[in-house]
Coordinates of C-alpha atoms and ligand atoms in Angstrom, one line a residue:
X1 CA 14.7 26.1 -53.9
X2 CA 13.6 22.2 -53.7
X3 CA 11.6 20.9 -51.0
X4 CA 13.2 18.2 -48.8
X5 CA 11.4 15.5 -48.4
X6 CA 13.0 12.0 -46.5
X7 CA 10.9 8.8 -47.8
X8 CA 12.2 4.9 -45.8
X9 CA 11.7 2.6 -48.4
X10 CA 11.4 -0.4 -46.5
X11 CA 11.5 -3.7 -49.3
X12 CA 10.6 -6.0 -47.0
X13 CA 10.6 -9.5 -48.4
X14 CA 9.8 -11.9 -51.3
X15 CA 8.2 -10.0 -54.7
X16 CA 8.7 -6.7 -52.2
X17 CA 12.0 -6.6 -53.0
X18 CA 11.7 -6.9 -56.6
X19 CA 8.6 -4.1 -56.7
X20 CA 10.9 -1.7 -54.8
X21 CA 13.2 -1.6 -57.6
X22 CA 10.8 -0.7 -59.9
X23 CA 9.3 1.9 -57.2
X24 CA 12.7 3.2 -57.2
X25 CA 12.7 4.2 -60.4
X26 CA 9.9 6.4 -60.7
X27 CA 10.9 8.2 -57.3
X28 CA 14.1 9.0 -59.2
X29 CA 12.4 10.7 -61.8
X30 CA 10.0 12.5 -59.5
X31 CA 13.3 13.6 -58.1
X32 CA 15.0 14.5 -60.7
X33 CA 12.5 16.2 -62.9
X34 CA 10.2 18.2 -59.9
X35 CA 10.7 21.1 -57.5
X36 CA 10.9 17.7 -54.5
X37 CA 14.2 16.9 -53.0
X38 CA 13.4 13.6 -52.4
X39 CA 16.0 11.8 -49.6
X40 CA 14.9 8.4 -50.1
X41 CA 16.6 5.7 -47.5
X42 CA 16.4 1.9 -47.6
X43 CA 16.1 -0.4 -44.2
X44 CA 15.3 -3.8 -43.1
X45 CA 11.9 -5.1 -42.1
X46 CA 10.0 -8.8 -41.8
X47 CA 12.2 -12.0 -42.7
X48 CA 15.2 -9.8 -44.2
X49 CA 15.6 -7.9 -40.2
X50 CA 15.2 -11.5 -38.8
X51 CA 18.0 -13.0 -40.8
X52 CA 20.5 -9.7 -39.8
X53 CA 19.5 -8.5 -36.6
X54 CA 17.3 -11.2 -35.4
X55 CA 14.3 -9.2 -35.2
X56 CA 11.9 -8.5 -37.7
X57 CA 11.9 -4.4 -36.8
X58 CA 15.1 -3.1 -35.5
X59 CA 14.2 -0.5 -32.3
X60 CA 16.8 2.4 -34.5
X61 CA 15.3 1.1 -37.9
X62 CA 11.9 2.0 -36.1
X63 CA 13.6 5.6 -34.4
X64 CA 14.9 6.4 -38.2
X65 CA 11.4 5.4 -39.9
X66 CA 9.6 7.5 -37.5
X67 CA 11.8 10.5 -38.2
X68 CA 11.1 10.5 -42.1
X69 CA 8.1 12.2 -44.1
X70 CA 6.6 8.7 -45.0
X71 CA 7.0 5.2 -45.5
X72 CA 7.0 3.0 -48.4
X73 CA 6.6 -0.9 -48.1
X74 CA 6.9 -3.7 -50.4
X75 CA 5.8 -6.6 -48.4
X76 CA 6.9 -9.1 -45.7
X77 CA 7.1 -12.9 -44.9
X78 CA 7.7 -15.9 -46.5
X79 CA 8.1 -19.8 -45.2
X80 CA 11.3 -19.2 -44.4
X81 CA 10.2 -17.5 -41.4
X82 CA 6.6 -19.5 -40.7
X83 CA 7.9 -21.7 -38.0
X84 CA 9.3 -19.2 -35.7
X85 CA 7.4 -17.9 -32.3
X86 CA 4.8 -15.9 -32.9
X87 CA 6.4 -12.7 -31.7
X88 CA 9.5 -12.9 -33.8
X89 CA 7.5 -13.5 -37.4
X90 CA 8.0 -11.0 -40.2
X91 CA 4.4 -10.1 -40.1
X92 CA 5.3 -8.8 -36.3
X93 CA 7.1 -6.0 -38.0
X94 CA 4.9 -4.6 -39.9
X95 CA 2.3 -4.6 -36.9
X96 CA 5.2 -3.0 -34.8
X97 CA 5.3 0.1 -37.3
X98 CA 1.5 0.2 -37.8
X99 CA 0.9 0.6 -33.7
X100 CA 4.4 2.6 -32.6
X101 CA 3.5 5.5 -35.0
X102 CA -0.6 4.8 -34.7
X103 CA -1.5 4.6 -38.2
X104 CA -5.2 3.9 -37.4
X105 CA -6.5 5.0 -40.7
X106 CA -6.2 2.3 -43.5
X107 CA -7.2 3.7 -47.1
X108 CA -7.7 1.1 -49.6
X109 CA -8.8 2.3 -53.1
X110 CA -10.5 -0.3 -55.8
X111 CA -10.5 1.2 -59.1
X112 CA -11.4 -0.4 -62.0
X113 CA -8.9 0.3 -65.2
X114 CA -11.1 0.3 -68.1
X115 CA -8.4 -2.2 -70.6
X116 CA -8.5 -4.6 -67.4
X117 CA -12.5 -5.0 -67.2
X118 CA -11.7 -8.7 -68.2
X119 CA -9.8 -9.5 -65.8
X120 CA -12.4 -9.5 -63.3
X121 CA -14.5 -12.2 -62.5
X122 CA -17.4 -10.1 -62.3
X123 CA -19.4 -8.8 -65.4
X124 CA -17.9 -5.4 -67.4
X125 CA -21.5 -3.5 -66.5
X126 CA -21.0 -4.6 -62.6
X127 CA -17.5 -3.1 -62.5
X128 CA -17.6 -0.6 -65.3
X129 CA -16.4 3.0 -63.7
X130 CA -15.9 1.3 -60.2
X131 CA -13.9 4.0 -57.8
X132 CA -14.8 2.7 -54.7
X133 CA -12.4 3.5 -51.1
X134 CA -12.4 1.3 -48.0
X135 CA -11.4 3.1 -44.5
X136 CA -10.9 0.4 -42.3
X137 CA -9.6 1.2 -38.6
X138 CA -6.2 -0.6 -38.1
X139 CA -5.4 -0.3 -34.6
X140 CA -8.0 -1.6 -32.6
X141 CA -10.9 -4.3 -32.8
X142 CA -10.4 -7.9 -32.4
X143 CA -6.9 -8.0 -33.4
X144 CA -5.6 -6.0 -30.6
X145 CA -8.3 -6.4 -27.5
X146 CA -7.0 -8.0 -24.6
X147 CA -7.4 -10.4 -23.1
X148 CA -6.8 -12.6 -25.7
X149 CA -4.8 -16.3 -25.7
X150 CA -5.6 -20.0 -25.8
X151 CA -5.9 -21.7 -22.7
X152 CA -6.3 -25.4 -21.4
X153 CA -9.4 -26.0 -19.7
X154 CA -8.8 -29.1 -19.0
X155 CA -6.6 -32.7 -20.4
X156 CA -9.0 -32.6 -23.5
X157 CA -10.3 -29.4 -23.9
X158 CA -8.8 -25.9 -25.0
X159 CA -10.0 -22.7 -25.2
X160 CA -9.0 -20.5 -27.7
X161 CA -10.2 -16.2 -27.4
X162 CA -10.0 -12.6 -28.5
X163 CA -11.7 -9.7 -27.8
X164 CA -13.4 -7.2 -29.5
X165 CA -13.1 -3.5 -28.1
X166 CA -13.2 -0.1 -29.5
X167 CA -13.2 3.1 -27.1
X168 CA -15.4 6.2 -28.4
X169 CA -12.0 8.7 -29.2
X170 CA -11.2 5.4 -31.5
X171 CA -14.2 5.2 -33.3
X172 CA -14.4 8.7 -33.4
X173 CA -11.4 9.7 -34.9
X174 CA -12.0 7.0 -37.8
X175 CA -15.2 7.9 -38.4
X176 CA -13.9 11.8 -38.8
X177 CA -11.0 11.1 -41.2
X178 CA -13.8 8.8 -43.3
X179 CA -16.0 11.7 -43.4
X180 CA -13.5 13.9 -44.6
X181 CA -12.5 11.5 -47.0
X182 CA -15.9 11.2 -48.4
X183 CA -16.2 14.5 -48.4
X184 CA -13.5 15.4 -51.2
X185 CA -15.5 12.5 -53.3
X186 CA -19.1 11.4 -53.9
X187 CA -20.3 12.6 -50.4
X188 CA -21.3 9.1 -49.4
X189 CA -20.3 7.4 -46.7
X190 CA -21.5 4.1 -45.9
X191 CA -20.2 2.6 -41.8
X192 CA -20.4 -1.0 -41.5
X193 CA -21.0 -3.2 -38.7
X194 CA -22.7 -5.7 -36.8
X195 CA -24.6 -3.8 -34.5
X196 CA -27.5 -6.6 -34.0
X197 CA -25.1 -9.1 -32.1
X198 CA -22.1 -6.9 -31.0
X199 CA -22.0 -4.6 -28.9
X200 CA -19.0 -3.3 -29.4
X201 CA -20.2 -1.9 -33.1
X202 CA -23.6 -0.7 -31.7
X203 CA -21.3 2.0 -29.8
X204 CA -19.6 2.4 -33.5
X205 CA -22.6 2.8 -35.2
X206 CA -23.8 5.3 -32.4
X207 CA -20.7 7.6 -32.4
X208 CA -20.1 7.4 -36.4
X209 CA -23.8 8.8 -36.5
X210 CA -22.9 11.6 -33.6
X211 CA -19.5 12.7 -35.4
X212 CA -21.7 12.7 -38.7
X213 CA -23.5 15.6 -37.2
X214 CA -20.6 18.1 -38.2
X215 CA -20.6 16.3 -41.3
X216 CA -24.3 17.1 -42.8
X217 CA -23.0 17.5 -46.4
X218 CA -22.1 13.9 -46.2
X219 CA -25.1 11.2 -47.1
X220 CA -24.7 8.2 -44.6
X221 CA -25.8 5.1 -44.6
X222 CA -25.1 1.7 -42.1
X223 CA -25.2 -1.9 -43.3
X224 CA -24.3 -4.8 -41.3
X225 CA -21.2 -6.5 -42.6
X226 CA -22.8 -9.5 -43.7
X227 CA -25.6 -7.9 -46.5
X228 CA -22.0 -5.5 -46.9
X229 CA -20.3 -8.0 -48.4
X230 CA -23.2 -9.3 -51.0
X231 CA -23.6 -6.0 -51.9
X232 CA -20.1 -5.9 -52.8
X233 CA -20.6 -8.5 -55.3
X234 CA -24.0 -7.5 -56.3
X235 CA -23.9 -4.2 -56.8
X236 CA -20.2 -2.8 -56.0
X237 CA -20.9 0.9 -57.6
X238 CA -23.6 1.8 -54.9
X239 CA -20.7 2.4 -52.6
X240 CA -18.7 5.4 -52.5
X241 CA -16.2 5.3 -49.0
X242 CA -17.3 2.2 -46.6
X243 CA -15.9 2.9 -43.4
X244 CA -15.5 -0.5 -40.9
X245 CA -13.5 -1.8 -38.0
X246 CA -10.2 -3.9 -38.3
X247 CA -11.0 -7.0 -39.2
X248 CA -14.5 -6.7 -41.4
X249 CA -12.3 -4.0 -43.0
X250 CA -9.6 -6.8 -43.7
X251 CA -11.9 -9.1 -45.4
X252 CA -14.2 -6.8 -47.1
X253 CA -11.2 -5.0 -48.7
X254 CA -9.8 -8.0 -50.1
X255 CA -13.1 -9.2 -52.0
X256 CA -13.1 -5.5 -53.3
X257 CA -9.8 -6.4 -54.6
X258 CA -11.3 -8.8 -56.7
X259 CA -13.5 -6.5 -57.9
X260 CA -11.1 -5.0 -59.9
X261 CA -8.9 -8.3 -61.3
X262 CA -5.9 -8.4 -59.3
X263 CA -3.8 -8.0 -55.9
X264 CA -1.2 -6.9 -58.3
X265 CA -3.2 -3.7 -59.5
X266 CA -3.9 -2.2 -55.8
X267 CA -2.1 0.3 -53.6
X268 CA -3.0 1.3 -49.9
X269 CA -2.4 3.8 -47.5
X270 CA -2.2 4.0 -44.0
X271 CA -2.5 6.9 -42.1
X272 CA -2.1 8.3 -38.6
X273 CA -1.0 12.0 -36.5
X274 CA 1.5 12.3 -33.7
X275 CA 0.7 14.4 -30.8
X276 CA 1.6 17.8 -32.5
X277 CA -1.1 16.8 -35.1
X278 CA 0.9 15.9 -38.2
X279 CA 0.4 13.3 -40.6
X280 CA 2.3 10.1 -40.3
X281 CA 1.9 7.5 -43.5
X282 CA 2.8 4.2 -44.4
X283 CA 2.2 3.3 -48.3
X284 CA 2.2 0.0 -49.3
X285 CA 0.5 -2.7 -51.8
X286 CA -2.6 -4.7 -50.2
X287 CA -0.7 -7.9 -51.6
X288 CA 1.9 -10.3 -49.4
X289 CA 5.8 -11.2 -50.6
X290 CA 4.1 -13.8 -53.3
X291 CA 7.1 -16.6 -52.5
X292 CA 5.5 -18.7 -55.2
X293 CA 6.6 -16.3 -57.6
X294 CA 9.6 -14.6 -55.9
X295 CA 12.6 -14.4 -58.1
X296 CA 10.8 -15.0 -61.0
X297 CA 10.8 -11.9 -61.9
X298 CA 6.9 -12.0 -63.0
X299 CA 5.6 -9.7 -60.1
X300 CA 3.2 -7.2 -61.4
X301 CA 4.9 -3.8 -59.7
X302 CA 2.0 -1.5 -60.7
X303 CA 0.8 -1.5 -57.2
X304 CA 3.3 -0.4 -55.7
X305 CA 3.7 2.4 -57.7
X306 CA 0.4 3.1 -57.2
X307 CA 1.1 3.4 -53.8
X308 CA 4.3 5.8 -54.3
X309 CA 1.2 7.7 -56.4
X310 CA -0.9 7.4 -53.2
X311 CA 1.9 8.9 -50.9
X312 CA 2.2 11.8 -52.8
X313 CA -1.4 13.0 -52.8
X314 CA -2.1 12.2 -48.9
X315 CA 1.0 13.0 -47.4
X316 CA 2.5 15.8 -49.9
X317 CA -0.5 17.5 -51.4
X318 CA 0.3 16.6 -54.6
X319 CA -2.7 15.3 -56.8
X320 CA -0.8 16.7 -60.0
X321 CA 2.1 13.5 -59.7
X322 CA -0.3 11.0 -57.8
X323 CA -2.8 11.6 -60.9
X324 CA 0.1 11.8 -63.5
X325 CA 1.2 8.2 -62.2
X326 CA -2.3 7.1 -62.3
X327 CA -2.3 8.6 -65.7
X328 CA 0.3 6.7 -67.1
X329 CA -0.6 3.2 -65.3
X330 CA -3.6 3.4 -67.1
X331 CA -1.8 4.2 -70.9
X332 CA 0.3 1.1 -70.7
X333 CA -2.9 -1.0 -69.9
X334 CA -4.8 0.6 -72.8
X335 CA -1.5 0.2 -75.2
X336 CA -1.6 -3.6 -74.2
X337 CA 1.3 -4.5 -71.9
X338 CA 0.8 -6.9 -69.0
X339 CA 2.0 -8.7 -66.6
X340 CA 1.4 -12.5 -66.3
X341 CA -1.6 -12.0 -63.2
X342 CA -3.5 -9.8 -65.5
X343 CA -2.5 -10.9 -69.0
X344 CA -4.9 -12.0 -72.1
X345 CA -4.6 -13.7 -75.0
X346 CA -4.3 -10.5 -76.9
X347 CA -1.6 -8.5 -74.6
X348 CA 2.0 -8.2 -74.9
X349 CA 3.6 -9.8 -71.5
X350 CA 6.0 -8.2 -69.8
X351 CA 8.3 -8.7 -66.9
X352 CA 8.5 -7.0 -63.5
X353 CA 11.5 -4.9 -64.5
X354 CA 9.6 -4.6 -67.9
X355 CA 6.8 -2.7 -66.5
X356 CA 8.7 -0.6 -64.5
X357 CA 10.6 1.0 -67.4
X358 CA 7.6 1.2 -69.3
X359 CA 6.0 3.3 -67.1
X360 CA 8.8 5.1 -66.4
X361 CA 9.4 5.6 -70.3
X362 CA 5.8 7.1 -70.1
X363 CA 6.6 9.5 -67.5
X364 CA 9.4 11.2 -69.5
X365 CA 6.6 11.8 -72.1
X366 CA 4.6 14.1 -69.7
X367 CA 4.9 17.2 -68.0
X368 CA 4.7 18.4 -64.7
Ligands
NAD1 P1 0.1 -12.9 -51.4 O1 -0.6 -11.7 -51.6 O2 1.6 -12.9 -51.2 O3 -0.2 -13.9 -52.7 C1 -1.5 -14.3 -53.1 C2 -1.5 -14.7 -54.6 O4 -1.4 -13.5 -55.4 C3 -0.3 -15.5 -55.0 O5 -0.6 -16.4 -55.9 C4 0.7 -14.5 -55.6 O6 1.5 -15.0 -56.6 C5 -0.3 -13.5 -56.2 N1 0.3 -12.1 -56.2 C6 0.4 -11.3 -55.1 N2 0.9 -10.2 -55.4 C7 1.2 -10.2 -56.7 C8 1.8 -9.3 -57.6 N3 2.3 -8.1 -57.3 N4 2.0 -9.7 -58.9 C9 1.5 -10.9 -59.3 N5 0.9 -11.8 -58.5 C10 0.8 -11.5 -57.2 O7 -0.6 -13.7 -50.2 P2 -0.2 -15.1 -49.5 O8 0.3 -16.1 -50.5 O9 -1.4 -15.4 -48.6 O10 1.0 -14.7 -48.5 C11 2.4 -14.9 -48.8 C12 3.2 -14.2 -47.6 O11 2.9 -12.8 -47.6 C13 2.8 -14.7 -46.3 O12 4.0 -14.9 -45.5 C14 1.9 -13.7 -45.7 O13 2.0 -13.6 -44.3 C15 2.6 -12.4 -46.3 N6 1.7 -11.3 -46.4 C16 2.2 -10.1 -46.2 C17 1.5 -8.9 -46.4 C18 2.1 -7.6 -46.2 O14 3.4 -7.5 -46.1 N7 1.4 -6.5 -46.1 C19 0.1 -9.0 -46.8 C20 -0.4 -10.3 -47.0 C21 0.4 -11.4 -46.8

């Protein structure tokens, strides 16, 4: 018998509509040609909820999401939307899903293909082999502590402020689920922070090391987030899983994502339980809705369907198709196609849709 499984795809805005398609696609197949049911849904979210329900997350789109095995996002936002009060931005949406189901955990890999060691700006022996995974906590930190606001001081002067809080069950259950993470790869877990000026990650520091204690198969190591992100650039391979609060986590995982060449080439996960301990997920590319290349039909969908690949290893236990997808990603590099952020001179350039068959065309060649 086939194992139900219900997956929202949620396009969102922008390129995010034109990546689902191609996302599509491949869940189609995985449908078709495995022992998975898959019940896949679409609903609104960001600048396409504004323009129907005036919102940019509908509370029953949110009551449906929540009900489903996982979530799949393209992306939101646009300048359509920019002007509008802060509250009612696409961006909001996204936020909204991230906090209502608690997905505090946010797994971003940066693996380098081999056939696109070029399009990095860093040198082939710097990147060569480069598997590296940010954890960064996505719930708390900066971008949630109250209070937080800009007020007048007085006729010239404002004040602008946020705060920067983390509670020990937060840190602790971040620090856990990177353990575990490093754990099932290189056993190396590296926690950064700025523990010399903030108080706030000298408790992090202090309760990653505690909950490392149950972890002593696990080699840790701290760096403060400014030598982090030189080492990045210097020496990227020395890493293994970094594990950092919301907003280092933010930047640091976008320079790692020019470690490997493009924001087209990488997936993310975001993970979190609910109270009877099971795994909620949202799966989703790192990049935005691109609007200077929406419609074009030029999007590079590949990571996006590296996420699909990501959803079914973390929230289905199945490493066979996530790898199988990976698998296939990379055999379309190394034949030559591209898509216009990662092309060379000596590659074949293909379109969004393009891609997306090709990889699917790929996918009937294998077996699971
Ligand atoms: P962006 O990631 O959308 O684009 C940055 C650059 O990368 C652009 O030049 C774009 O063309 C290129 N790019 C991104 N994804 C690509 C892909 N798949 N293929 C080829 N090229 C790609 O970031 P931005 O321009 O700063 O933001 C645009 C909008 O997206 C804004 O409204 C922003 O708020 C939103 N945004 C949303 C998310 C999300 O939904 N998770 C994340 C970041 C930004």
């Amino acid at each position: 018998m086939k194992k139900k499984l219900s997956i929202s795809l949620l396009p969102g805005d922008g390129i995010g509509q034109e990546i689902s398609v191609e996302a599509k696609k491949i869940l189609n197949w995985i449908d078709q040609n495995t022992e998975l049911e898959l019940d896949c849904f679409e609903e609104l979210v960001g600048g396409a909820s504004i323009d129907k329900h005036q919102t940019p997350l509908h509370d029953k789109t949110l009551e449906k999401i929540k009900r489903s095995d996982a979530i799949i996002l393209g992306a939101v936002g646009g300048p359509k939307w920019e002007k509008l009060p802060f509250e009612l931005r696409p961006e909001r949406g996204l936020l909204k899903i991230r906090k209502e189901l608690d997905l505090f955990a946010n797994f971003r890999p940066a693996i380098v293909f081999d056939s696109l060691i070029n399009s990095s700006s860093l040198k082939p022996t710097i990147i060569k082999n480069l598997d590296l995974l940010i954890i960064r906590e996505l719930t708390g930190g900066i971008y949630f502590g109250e209070p937080r606001g800009i007020e007048k001081i007085n006729e010239k002067i404002s004040k602008g402020f946020n705060t920067l809080v983390y509670t020990t069950p937060e840190i602790e259950r971040i620090a856990k689920v990177a353990f575990e993470a490093a754990r099932q790869r290189g056993k190396k877990l590296c926690s950064v922070d700025k523990a010399n000026v903030l108080e706030s990650t000298e408790l992090w520091r202090e309760i990653v090391i505690s909950t490392g204690k149950k972890f002593p198969d696990v080699q840790l190591s701290h760096m403060y987030v400014d030598n982090a992100s030189m080492q990045l650039v210097r020496n990227p391979k020395q890493f293994d899983v970094i594990v950092t609060t919301n907003m280092f986590g933010d930047i640091l995982s976008d320079c790692a994502s020019m470690l490997t060449g493009s924001l087209g080439m990488l997936p993310s996960a975001s993970i979190g339980y609910d109270n009877s301990g099971n795994k909620k997920a949202m799966y989703e590319p790192v990049h935005g809705s691109a609007p200077d290349i929406s419609g074009k039909g030029v999007a590079n969908p590949l990571a996006m369907i590296l996420s699909v690949g990501m959803m079914f290893k973390y929230s289905f236990s199945r490493g066979d198709i996530s790898g199988l997808i990976s698998k296939v990603v990379n055999s379309i590099l190394e034949k030559g196609y591209r898509t216009k952020d990662i092309n060379d001179q000596n590659c074949k350039e293909v379109s969004t849709s393009e891609m997306g068959d090709l990889v699917l065309k790929e996918l009937k060649n294998e077996k699971i």
